[in-house]
Coordinates of C-alpha atoms and ligand atoms in Angstrom, one line a residue:
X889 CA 87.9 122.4 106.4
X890 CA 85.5 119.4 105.8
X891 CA 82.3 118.3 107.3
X892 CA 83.3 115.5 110.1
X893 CA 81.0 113.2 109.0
X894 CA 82.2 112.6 105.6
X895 CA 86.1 111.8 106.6
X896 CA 87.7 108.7 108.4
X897 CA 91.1 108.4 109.4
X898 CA 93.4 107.3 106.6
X899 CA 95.5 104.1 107.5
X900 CA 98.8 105.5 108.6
X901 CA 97.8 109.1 109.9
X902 CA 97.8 109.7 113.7
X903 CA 94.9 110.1 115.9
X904 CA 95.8 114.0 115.1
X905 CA 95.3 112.8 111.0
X906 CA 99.2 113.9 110.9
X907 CA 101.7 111.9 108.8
X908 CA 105.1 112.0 107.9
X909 CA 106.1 114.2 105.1
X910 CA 108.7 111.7 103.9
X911 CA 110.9 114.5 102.0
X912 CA 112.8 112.0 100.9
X913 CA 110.3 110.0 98.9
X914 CA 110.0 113.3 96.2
X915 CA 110.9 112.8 93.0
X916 CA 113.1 115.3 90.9
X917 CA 110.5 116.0 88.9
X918 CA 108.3 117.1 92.1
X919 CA 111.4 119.0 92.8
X920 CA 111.6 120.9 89.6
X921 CA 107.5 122.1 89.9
X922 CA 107.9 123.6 93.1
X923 CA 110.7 125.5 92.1
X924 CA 109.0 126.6 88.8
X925 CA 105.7 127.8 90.6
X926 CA 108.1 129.5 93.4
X927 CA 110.1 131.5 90.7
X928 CA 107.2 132.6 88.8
X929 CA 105.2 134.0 91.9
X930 CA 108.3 135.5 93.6
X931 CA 109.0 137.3 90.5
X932 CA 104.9 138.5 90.1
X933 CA 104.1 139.3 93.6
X934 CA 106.9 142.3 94.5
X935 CA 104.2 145.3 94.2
X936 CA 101.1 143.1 94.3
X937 CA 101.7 141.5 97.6
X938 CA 101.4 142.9 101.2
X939 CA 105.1 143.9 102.5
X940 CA 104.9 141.4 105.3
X941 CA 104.3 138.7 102.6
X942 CA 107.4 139.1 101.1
X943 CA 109.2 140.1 104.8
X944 CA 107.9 136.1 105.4
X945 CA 108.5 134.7 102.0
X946 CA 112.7 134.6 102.7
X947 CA 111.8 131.7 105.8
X948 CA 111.1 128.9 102.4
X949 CA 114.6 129.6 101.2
X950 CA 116.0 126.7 103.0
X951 CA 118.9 124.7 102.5
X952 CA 118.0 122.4 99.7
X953 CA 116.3 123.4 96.6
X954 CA 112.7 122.2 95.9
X955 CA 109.5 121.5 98.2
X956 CA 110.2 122.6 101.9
X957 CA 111.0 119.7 104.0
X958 CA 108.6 121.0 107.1
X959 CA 111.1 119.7 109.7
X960 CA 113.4 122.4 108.7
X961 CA 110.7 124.7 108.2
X962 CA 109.2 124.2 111.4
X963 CA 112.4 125.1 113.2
X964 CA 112.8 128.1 111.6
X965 CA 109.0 128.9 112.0
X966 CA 109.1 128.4 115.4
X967 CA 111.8 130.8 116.0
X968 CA 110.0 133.5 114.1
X969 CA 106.4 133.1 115.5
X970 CA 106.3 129.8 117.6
X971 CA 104.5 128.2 114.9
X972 CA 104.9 124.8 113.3
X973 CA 104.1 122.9 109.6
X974 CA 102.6 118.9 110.2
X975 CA 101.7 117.4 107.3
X976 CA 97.8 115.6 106.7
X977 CA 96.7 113.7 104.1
X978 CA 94.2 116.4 102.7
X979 CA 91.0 117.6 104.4
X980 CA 90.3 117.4 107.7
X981 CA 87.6 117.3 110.1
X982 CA 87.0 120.6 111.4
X983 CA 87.5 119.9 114.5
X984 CA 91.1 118.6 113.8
X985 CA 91.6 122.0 111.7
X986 CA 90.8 124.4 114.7
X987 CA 92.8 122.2 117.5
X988 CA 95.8 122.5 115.2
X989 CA 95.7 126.0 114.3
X990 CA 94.7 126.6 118.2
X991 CA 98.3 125.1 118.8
X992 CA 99.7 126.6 116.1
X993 CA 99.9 124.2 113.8
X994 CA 99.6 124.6 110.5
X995 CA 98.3 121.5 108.4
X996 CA 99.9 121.3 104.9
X997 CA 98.9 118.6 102.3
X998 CA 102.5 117.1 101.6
X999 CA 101.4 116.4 97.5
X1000 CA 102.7 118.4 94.6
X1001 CA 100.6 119.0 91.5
X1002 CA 101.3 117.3 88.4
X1003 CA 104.0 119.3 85.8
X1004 CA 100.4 119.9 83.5
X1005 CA 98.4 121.7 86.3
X1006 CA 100.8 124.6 86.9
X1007 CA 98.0 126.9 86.6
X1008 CA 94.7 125.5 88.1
X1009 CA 93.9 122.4 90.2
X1010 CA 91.1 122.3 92.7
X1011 CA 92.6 120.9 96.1
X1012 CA 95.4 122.3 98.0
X1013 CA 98.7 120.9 97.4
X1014 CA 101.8 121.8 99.1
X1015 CA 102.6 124.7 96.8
X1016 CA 99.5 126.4 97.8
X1017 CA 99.4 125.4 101.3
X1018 CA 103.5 126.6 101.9
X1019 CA 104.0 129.0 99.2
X1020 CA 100.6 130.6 100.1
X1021 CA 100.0 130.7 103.6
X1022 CA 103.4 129.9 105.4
X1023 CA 105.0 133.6 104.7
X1024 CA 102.5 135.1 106.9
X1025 CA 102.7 132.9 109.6
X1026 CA 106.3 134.2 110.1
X1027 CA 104.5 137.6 110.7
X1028 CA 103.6 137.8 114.7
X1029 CA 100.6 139.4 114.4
X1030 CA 99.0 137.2 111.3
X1031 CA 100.4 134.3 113.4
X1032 CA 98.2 135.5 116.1
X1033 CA 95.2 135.7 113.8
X1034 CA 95.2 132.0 112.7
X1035 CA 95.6 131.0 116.5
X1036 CA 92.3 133.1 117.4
X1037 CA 90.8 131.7 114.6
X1038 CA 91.4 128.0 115.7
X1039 CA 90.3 129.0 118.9
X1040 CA 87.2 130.9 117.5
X1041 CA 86.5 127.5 115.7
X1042 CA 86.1 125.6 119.0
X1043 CA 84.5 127.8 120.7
X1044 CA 82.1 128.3 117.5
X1045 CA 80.2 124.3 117.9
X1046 CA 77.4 123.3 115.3
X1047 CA 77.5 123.2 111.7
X1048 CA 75.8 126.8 111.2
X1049 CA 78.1 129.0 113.4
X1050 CA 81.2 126.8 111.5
X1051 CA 79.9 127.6 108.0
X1052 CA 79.5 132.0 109.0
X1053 CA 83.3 131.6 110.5
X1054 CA 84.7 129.4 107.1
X1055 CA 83.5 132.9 105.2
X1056 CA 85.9 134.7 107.3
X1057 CA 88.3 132.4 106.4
X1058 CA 88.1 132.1 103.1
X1059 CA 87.4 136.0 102.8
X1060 CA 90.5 137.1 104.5
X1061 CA 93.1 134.2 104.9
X1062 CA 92.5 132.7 101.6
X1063 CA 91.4 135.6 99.4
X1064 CA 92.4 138.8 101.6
X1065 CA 93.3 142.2 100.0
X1066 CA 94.8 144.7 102.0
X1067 CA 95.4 148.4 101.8
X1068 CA 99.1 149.0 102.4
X1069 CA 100.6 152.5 102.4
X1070 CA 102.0 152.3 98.9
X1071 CA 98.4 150.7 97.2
X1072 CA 96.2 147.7 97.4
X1073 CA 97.9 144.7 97.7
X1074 CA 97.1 140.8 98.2
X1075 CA 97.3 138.7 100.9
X1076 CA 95.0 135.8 100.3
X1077 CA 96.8 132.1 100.1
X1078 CA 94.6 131.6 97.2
X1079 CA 95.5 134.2 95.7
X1080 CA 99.1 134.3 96.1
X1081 CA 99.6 131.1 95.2
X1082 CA 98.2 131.0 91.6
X1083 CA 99.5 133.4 89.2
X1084 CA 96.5 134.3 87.1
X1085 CA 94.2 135.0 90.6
X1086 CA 97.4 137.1 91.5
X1087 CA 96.7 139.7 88.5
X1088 CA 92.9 139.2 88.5
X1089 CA 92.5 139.8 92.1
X1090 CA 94.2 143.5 91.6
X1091 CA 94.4 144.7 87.7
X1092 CA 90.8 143.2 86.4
X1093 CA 88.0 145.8 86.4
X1094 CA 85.4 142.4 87.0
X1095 CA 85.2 142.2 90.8
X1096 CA 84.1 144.2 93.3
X1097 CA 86.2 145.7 96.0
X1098 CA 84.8 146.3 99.3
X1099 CA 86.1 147.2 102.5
X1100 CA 86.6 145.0 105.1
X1101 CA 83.2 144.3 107.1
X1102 CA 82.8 141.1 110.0
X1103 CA 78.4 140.7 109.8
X1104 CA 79.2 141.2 106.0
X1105 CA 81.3 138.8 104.9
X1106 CA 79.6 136.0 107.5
X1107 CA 76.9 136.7 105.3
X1108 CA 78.6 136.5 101.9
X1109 CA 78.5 133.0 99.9
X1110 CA 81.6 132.2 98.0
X1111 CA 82.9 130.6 94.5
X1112 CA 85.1 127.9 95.2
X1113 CA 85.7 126.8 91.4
X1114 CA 86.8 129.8 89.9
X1115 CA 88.0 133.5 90.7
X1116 CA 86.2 135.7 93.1
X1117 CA 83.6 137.7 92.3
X1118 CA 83.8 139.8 95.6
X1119 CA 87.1 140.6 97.2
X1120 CA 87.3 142.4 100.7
X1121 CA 89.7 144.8 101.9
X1122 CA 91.7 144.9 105.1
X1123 CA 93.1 148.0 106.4
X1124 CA 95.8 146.8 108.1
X1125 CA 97.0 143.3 109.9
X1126 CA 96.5 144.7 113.8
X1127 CA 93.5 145.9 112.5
X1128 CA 92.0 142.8 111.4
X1129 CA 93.4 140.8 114.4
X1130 CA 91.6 143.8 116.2
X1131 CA 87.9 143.7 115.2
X1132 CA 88.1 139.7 115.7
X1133 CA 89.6 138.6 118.6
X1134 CA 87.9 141.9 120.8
X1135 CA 84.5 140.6 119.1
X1136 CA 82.3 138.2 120.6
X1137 CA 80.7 135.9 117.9
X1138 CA 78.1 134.3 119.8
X1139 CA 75.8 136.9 119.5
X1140 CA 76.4 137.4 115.9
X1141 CA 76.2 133.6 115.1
X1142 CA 72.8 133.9 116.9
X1143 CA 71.5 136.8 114.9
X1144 CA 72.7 135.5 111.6
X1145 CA 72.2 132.2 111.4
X1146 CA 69.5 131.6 108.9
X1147 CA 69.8 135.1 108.1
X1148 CA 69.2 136.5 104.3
X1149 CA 72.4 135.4 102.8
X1150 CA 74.0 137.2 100.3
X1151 CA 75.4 136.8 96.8
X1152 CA 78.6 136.5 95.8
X1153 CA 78.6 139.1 93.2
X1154 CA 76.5 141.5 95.8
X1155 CA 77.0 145.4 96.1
X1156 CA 75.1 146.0 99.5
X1157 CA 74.0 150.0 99.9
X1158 CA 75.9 150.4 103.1
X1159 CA 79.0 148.4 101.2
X1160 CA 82.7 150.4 101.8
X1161 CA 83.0 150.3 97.8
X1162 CA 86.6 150.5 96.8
X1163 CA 86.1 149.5 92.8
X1164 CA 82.3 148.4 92.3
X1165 CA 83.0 145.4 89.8
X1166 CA 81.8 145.0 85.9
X1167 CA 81.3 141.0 86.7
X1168 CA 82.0 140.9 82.7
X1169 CA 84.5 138.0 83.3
X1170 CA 81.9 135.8 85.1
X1171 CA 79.4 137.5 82.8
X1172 CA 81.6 136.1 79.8
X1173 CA 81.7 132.0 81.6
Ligands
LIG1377 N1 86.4 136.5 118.7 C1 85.9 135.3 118.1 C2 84.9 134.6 119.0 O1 84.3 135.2 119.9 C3 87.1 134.3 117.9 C4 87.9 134.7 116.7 C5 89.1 135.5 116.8 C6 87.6 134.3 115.4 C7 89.8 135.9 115.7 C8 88.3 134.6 114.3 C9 89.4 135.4 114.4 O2 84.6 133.4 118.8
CO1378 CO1 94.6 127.5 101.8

């Protein structure tokens, strides 16, 4: 998500800021780096990942090798939860964001990171935008998530209500923990989709882990340059799906906008604590 004001519509993308993939302008080398970064993670994540993640991760197996041509992935998408992959050029308005994921549509930047940035590279690419969130959006209930989130978004109007909801966002769908029956497990796209976040997020003693909490993590600035210093903890998918779409946000955009904010590296008294963090990696940056 991107503040309106600063974007324009590229020369070539739709009045939607769609494009064409063009799968067939990828180079074998573009190929070979999806197919490196898929191996790795699918290898890492059995045991770190939520179940449903890996239930989801079988609809990228298409039927050529490399990056996912989204036509193909869209029909298979659809069948599972209704949903589809477009392609944009990289950030969109807001706006654009929530009326696409209100018609489920999922907007996936169509460019593959350079053979040198395996490990770390700021903007999402299509390995991160696939890879990382498309698995879950083959699972009906996570599907239904992002659709009340689009909708949430244009119902939320005004850059203050839009920045509380982004922490949701980035606090569950891109950096999400959940407790599953056999342990914690990820489900973040940002996590999943970058190996070292992927052992960080769960083994290092540095972050904090706190329970799931709505007023809390609207509150809750974020790092968007390096690992978390804070991740939260869902219970379960329904149950997350649950205390959003039966809660009305008005009021709470009302009551916390221009609220006390909160740290990222915050323990709160009335915090859920499931590991209260060291912070010696960030102490140690
Ligand atoms: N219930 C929220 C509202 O009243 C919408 C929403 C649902 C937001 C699910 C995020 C996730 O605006
Ligand atoms: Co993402």
């Amino acid at each position: 998500m991107a503040d309106a004001d600063t974007l324009v519509l590229p020369e070539g993308a739709a009045s939607d800021w769609t494009i064409p993939q063009n799968w067939n302008a990828y180079t074998p080398e573009e190929h070979a780096v999806w197919d490196t970064l898929f191996e790795r993670q699918a290898k890492l994540l059995p045991g770190r990942v939520a179940p449903e993640f890996l239930e989801g991760l079988d609809i990228l197996r298409l039927s050529k090798p490399g990056i996912p041509d989204f036509e193909e992935l869209s029909d298979r998408l659809m069948k599972a939860t209704g949903w589809q992959v477009v392609a944009v050029p990289g950030l969109v308005p807001d706006a654009v964001f929530f009326d696409h994921l209100a018609e489920r549509r999922f907007v996936a930047g169509s460019f593959i990171r350079k053979p040198d940035q395996l490990d770390y590279l700021q903007e999402p690419d299509v390995f991160h935008d696939v890879f990382g969130h498309v698995p879950l959006l083959a699972n009906p209930v996570f599907a239904d998530y992002m659709q009340a989130y689009g909708i949430g978004g244009q119902r939320a109007g005004g850059r203050g209500a839009i920045d509380l909801l982004a922490r949701l966002y980035w606090y569950t769908v891109e950096f999400g923990l959940i407790q599953s029956a056999e342990g914690l497990r990820l489900y973040g796209a940002g996590i999943v989709s970058s190996r070292s976040e992927s052992i960080f997020a769960l083994d290092d003693p540095s972050p904090n882990r706190i329970r799931f909490d709505l007023k809390r993590i609207m509150r809750t600035q974020y790092k968007i340059d390096d690992f978390q210093q804070t991740y939260f903890v869902i219970d379960s998918f329904d149950d997350l799906l649950d205390r959003t779409l039966n809660t009305d946000f008005a009021p709470l955009y009302d009551e916390l906008i221009g609220a006390e904010e909160i740290a990222p590296d915050a323990v709160l008294p009335d915090d859920r604590v499931i590991h209260r963090g060291t912070q010696a990696y960030s102490r140690s940056r």
